[in-house]
Tab-separated table of C-alpha atoms in Angstrom:
chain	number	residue	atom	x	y	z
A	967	UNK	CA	-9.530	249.488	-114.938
A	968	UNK	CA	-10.255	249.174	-118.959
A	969	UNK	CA	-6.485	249.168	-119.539
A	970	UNK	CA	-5.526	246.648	-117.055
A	971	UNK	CA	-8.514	244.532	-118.169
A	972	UNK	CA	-6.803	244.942	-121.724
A	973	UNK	CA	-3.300	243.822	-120.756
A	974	UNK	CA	-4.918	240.898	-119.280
A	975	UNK	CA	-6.628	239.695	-122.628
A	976	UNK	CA	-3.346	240.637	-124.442
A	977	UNK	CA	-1.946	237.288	-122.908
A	978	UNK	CA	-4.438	235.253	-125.754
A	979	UNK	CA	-3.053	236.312	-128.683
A	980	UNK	CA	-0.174	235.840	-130.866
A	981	UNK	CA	2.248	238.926	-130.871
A	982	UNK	CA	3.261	237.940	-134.117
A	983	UNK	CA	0.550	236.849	-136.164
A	984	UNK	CA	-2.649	238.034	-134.338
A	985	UNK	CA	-4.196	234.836	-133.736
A	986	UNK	CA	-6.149	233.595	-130.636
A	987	UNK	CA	-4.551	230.632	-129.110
A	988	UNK	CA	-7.700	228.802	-128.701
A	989	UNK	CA	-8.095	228.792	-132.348
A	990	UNK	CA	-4.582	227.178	-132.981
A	991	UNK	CA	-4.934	223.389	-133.259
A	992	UNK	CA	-1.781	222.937	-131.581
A	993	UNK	CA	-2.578	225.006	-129.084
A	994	UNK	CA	1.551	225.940	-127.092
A	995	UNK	CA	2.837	228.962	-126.931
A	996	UNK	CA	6.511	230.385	-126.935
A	997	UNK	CA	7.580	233.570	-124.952
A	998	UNK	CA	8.891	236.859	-126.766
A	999	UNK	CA	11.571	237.520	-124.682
A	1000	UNK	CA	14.296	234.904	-123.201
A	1001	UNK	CA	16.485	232.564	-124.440
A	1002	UNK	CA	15.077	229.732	-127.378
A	1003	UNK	CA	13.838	226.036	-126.850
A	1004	UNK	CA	15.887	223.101	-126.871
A	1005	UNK	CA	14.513	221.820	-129.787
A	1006	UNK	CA	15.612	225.522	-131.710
A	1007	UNK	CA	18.959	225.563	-129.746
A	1008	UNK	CA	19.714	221.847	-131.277
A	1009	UNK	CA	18.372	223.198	-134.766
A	1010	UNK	CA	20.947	226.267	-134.785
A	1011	UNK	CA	23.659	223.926	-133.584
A	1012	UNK	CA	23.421	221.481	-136.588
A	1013	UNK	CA	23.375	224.568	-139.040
A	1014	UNK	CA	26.293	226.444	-137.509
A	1015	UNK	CA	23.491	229.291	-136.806
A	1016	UNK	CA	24.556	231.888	-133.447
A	1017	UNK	CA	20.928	233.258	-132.989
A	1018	UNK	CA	20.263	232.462	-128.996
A	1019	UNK	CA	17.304	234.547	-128.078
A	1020	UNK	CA	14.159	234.804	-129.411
A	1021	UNK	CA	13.754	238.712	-129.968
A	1022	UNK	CA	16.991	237.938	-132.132
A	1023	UNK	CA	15.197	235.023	-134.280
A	1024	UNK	CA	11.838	237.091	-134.472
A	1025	UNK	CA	13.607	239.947	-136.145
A	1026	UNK	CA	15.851	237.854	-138.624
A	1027	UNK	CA	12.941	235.866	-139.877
A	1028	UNK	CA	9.330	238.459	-139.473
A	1029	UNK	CA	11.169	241.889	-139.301
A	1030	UNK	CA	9.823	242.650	-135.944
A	1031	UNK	CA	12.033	244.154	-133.240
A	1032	UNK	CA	10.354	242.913	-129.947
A	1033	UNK	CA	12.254	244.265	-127.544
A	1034	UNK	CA	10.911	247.589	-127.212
A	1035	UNK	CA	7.641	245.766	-126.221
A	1036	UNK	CA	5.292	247.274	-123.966
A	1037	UNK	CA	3.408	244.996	-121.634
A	1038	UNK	CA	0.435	247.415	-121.862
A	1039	UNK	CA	0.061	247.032	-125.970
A	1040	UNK	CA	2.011	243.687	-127.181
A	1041	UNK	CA	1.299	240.680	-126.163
A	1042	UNK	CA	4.327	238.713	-124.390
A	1043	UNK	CA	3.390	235.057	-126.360
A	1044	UNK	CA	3.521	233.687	-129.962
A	1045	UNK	CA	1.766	231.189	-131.433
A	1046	UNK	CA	3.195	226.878	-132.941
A	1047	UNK	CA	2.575	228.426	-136.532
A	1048	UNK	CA	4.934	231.231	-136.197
A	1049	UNK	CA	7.194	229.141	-134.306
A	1050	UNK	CA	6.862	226.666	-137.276
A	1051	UNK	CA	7.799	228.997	-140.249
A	1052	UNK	CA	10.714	229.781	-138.533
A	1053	UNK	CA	11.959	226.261	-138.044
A	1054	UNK	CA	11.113	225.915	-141.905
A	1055	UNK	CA	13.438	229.340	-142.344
A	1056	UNK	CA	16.113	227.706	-140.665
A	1057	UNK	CA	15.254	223.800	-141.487
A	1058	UNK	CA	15.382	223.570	-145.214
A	1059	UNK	CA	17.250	224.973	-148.116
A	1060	UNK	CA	14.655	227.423	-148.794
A	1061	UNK	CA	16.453	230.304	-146.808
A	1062	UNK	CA	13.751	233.023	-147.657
A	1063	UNK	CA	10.563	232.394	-146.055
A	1064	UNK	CA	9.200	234.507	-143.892
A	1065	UNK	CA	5.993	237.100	-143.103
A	1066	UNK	CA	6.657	240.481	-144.847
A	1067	UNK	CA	6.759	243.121	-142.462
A	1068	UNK	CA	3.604	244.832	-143.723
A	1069	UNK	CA	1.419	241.907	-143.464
A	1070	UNK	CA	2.272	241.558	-139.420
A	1071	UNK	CA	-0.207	242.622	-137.024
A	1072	UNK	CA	0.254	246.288	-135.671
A	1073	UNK	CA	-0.823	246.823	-131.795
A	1074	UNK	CA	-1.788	250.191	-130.578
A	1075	UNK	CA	-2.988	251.226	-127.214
A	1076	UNK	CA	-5.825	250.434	-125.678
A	1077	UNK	CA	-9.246	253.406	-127.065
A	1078	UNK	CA	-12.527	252.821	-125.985
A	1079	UNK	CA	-13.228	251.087	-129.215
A	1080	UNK	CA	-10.879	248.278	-128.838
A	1081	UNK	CA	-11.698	245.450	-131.029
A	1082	UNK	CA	-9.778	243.035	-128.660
A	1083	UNK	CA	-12.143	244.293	-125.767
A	1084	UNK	CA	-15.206	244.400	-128.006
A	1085	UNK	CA	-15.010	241.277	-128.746
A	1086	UNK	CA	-14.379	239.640	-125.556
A	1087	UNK	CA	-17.061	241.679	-123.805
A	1088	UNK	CA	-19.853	240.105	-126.208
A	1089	UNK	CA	-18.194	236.854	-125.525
A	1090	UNK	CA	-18.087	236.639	-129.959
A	1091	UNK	CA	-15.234	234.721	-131.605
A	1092	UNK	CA	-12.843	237.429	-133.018
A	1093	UNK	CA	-13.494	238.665	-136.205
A	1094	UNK	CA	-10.375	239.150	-138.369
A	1095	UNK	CA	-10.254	242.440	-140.063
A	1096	UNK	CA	-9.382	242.839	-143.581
A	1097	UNK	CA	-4.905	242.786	-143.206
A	1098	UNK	CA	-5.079	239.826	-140.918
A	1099	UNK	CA	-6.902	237.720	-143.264
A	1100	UNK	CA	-4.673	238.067	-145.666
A	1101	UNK	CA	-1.987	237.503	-143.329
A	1102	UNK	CA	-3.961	234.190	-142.376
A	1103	UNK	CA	-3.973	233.297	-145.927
A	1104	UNK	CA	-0.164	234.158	-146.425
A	1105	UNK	CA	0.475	231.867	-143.526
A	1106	UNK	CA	-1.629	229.049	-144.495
A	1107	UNK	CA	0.112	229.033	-147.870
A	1108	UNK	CA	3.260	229.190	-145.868
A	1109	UNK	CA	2.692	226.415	-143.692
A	1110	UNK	CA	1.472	224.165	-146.946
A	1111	UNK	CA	4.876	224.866	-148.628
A	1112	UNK	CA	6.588	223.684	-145.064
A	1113	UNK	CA	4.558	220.643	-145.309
A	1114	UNK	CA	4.944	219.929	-149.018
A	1115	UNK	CA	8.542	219.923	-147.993
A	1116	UNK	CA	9.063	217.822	-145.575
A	1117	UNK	CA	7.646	215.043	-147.696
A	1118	UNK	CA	10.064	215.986	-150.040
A	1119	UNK	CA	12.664	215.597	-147.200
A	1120	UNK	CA	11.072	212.458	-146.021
A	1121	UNK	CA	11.058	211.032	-149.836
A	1122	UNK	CA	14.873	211.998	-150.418
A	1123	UNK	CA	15.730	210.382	-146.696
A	1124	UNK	CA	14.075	207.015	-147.980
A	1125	UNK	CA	15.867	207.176	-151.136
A	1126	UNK	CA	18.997	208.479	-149.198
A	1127	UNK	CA	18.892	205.070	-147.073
A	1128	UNK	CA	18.153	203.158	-150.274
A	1129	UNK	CA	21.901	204.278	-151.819
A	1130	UNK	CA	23.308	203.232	-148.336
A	1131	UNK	CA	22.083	199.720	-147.947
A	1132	UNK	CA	23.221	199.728	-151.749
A	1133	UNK	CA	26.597	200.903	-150.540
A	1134	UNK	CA	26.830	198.756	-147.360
A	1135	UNK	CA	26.086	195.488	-149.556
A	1136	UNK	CA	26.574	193.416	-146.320
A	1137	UNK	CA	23.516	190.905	-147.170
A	1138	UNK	CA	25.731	188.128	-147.518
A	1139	UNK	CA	27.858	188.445	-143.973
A	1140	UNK	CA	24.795	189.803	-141.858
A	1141	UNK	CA	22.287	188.322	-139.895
A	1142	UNK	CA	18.615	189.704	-141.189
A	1143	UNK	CA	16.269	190.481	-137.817
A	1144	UNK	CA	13.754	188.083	-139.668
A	1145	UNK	CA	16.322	185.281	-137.610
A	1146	UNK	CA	15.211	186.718	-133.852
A	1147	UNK	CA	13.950	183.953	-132.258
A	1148	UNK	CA	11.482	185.867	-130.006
A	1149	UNK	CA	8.785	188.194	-131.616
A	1150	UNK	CA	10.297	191.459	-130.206
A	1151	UNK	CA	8.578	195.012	-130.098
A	1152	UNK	CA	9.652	197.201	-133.348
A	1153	UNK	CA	12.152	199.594	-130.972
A	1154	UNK	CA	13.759	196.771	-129.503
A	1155	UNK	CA	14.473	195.729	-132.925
A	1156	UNK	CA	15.821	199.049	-134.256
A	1157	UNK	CA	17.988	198.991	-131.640
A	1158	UNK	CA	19.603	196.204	-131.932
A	1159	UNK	CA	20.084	197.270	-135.340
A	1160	UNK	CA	22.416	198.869	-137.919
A	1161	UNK	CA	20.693	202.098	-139.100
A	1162	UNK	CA	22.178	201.422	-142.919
A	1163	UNK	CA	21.711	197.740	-143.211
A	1164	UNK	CA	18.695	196.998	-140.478
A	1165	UNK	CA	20.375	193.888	-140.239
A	1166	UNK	CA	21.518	192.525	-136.626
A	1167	UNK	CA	24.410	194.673	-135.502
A	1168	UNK	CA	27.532	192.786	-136.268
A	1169	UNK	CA	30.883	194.222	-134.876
A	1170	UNK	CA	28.663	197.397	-133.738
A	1171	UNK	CA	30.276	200.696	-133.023
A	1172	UNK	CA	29.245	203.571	-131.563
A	1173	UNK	CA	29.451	207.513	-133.219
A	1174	UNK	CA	29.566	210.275	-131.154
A	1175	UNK	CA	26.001	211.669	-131.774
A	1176	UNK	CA	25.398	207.773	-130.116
A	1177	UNK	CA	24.147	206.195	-133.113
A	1178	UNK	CA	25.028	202.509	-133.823
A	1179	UNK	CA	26.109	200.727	-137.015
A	1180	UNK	CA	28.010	197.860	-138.171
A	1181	UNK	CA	31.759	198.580	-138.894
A	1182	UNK	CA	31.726	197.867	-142.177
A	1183	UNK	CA	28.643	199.271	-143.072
A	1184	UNK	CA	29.935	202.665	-141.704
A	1185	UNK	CA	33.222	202.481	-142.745
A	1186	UNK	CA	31.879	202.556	-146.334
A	1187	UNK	CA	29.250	205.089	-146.310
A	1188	UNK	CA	31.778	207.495	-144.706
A	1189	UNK	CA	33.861	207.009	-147.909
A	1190	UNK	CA	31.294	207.225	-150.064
A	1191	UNK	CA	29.060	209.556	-148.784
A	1192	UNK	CA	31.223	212.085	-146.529
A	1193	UNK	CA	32.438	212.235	-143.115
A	1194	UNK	CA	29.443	212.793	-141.431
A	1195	UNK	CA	26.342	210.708	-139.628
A	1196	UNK	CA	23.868	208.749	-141.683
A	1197	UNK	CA	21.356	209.223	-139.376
A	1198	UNK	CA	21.572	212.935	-138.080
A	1199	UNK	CA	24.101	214.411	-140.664
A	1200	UNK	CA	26.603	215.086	-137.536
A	1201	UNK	CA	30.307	215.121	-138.247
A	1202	UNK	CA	31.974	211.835	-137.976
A	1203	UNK	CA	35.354	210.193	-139.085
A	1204	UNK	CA	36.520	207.271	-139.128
A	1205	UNK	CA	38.808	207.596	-135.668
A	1206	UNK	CA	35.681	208.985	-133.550
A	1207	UNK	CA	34.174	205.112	-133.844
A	1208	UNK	CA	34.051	203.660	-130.398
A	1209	UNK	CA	32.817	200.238	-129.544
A	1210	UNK	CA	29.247	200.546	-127.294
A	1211	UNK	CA	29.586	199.696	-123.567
A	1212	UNK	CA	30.164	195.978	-122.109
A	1213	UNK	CA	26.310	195.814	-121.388
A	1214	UNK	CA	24.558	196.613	-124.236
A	1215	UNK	CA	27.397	193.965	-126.115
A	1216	UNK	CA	26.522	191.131	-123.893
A	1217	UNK	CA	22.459	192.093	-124.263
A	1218	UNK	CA	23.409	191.438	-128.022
A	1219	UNK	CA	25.403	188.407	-127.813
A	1220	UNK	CA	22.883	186.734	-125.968
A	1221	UNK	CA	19.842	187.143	-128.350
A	1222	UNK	CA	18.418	183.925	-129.343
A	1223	UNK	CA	19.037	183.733	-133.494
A	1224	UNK	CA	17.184	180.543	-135.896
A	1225	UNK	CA	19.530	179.086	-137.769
A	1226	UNK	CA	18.737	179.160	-141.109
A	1227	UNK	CA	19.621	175.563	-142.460
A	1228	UNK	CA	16.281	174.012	-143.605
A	1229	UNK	CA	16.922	170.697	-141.711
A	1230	UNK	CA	18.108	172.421	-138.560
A	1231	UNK	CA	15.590	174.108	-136.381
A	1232	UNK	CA	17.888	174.748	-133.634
A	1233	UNK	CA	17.868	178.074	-131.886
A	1234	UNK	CA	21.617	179.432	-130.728
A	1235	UNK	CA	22.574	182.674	-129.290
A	1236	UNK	CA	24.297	185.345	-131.389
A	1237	UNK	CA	27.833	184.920	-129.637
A	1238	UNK	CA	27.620	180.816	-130.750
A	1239	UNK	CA	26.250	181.406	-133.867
A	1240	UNK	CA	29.154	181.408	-136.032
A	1241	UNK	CA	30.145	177.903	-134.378
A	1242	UNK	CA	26.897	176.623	-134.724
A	1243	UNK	CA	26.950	177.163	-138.416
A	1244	UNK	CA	30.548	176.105	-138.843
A	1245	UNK	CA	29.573	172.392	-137.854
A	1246	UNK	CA	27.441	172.592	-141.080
A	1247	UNK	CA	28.666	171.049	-144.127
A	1248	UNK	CA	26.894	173.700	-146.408
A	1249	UNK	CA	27.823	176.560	-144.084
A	1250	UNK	CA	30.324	177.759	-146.360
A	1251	UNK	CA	28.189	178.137	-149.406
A	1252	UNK	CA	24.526	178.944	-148.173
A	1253	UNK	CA	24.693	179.886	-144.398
A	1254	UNK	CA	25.407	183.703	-143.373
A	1255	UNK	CA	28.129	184.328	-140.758
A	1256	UNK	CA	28.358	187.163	-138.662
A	1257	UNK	CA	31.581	188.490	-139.561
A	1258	UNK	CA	34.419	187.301	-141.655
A	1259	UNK	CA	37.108	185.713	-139.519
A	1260	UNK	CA	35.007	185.127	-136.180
A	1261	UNK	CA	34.899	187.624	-133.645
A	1262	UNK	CA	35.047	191.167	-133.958
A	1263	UNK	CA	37.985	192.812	-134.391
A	1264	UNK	CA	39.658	195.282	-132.210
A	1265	UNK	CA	41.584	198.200	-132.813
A	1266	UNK	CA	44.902	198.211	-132.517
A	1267	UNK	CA	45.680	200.685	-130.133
A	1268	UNK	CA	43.527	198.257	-127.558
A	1269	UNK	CA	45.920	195.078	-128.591
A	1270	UNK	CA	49.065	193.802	-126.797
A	1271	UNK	CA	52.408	195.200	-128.903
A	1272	UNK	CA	52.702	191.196	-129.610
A	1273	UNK	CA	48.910	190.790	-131.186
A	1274	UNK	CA	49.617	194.106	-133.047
A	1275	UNK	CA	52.807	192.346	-134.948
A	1276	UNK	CA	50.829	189.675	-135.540
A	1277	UNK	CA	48.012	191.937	-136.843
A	1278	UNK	CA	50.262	193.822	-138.994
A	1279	UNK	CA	52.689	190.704	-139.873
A	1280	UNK	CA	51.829	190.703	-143.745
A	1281	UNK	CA	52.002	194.513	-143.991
A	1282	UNK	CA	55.166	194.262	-142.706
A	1283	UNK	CA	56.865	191.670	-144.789
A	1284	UNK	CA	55.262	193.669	-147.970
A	1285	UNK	CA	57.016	196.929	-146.778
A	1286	UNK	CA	60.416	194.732	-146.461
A	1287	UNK	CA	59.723	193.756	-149.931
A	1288	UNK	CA	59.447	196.580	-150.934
A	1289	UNK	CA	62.364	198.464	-149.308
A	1290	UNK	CA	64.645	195.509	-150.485
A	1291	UNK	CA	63.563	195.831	-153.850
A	1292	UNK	CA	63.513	200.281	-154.411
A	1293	UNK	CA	64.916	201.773	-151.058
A	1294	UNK	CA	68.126	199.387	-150.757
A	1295	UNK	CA	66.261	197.972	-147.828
A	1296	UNK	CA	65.829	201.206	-145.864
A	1297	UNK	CA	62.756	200.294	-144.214
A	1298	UNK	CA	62.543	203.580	-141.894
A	1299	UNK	CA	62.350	205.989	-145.182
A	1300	UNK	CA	59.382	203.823	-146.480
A	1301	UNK	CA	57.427	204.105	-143.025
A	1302	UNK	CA	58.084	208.019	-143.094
A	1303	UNK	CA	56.693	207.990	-146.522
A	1304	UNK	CA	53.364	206.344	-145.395
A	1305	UNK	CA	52.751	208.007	-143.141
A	1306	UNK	CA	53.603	211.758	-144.886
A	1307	UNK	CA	51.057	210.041	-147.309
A	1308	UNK	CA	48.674	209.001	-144.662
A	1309	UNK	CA	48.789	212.878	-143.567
A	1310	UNK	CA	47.761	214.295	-147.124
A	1311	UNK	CA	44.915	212.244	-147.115
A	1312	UNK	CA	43.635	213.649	-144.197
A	1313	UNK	CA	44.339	217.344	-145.600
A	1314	UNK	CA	47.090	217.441	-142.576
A	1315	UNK	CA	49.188	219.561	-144.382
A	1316	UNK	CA	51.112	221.186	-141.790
A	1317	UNK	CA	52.011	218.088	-140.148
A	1318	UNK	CA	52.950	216.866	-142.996
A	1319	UNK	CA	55.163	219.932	-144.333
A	1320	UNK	CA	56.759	219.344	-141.612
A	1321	UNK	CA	57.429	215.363	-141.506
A	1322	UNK	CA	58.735	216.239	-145.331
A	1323	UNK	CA	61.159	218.290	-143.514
A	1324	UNK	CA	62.365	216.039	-141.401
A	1325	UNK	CA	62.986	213.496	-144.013
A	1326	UNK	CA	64.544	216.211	-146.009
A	1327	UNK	CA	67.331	216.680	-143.026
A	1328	UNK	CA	65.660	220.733	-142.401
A	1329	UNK	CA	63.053	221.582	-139.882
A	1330	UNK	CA	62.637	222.296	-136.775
A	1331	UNK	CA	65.005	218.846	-135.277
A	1332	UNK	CA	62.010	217.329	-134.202
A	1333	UNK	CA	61.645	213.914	-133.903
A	1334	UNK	CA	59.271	211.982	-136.227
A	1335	UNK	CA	57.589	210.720	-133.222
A	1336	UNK	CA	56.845	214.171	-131.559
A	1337	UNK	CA	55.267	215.509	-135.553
A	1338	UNK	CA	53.535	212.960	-136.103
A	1339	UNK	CA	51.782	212.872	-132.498
């Protein structure tokens, strides 16, 4: 029948929009109904959004409640452009863009003079009537402000990194990837990589969105810059840096590294390279060494209570000092100080009320153990 032969030429258009999907360059389509992409879903996660479903996003950003739909009259698909201005809605400070209500097309039942039938009967390119051109012209100049802002985004990302590597300042204790002995492909290279410095990863570590940096380039952008990702803007303190697996650190030790004294043209791997350079006499003044001191260093939960003592020896004879010289030696009541200190700093405040407590001989009888843990 006319009507069934209708609903089946529905399925080429846009239900937002109007469009034919043969005459979008991107040609994909997105369903109406059902739950959003992944690529949405990890787009609401990053800005805290709670909009699942795509009826819900369709009426937030076009005004359009889809889920009184009929099969019959609306079309069950929308078109990349649509799907675009909404990732522009949600993807950049510019909160309110999106197609006026009266501008979006209106479907109606199918009459004998049905353009959509009309049209695909003389086998004719559809011919916009007057609203949807200007609603092709409103989303052309839509789509040009999306693009005019993601160079602005990819602009203030290059000058973003720019203040890191400025920050990092680790030129003069990293390796540059200009050192690789082997001509690598460009993502092996960025891999192997800090994502601040693009040096060679020295003492890497590993965030939980599983990005990798240098420890001491990281540690100072996330006091500089905030507690969160350089490279994806996810949270990220201090404590949540792990060190990558055994693999991928053996892979890296292994790479074959120049050295860089002119009458040397020896090639050594990354794990011997700060021995190599240490038989130098100039090594001290001109050559670069991984890190300062030798090896990476671990964290102190993963040392033996011996190699902790002897990690912390100078901080401890400092807090003797100290408790000698203003605390008649009580070296307990400076240690509970730290760390009520340590707390504020990390806005820990109820913690830390109660530590104050403790010291204070009130609370709860606690033990400064069980607060602090």
């Amino acid at each position: 029948s006319d009507k069934a032969i209708h609903q089946a030429r529905l399925r080429h258009f846009c239900r937002i929009c109007g469009n034919h999907f043969k005459s979008d360059g991107h040609n994909r389509r997105y369903p109406v109904h059902g739950p959003v992409d992944a690529k949405t879903q990890s787009l609401f996660r990053k800005k805290e959004k709670r909009v699942t479903s795509w009826p819900d996003l369709i009426a937030r950003v076009f005004r359009i409640d889809v889920k009184s739909d009929v099969d019959s009259i609306h079309p069950t698909e929308f078109c990349h452009n649509c799907w675009s201005i909404m990732h522009r809605k949600f993807g950049s400070a510019h909160s309110q863009v999106y197609c006026p209500r009266n501008v979006t097309v209106e479907w109606h039942p199918h009459t004998p003079s049905c353009d959509i039938c009309f049209t695909a009967h003389r086998g004719l390119k559809r011919k916009r009537h007057q609203p949807n051109v200007q609603l092709s012209k409103k989303l052309k100049t839509v789509l040009n402000h999306a693009r005019r802002d993601r160079r602005k985004r990819t602009q203030a990302r290059v000058s973003s990194k720019e203040v890191m590597k400025k920050i990092s300042n680790c030129s003069k204790i990293h390796l540059s990837t200009k050192l690789l002995a082997v001509d690598f492909p460009a993502h092996f290279v960025k891999s192997i990589s800090c994502q601040i410095c693009e040096h060679i990863l020295a003492d890497p570590v590993e965030t939980t969105c599983k990005h990798l940096f240098c420890r001491i380039c990281i540690l100072r952008c996330l006091k500089v810059m905030g507690s969160y990702c350089p490279s994806c803007r996810y949270p990220c303190f201090p404590t949540d840096l792990e060190s990558p697996v055994k693999s991928f650190l053996s892979i890296l030790n292994s790479l074959m590294v120049k050295c860089p004294a002119q009458e040397c043209n020896e090639e050594v791997s990354l794990e011997k390279y700060n021995h190599h350079v240490s038989s130098h006499k100039e090594s001290k003044e001109t050559l670069v060494h991984i890190n300062k001191g030798g090896r990476p260093r671990q964290h102190l939960l993963s040392l033996t209570r011996r190699a902790q003592k002897h990690r912390l020896r100078e901080l401890k004879i400092q807090v003797k000092e100290f408790a000698d010289k203003e605390e008649g030696g009580d070296v307990k009541s400076v240690c509970l100080t730290l760390f009520l200190l340590a707390l504020r700093a990390r806005n820990e405040h109820r913690q830390a009320d109660e530590l104050e407590a403790i010291m204070q001989g009130r609370g709860s009888g606690l033990q400064p153990a069980v607060c602090l843990a």
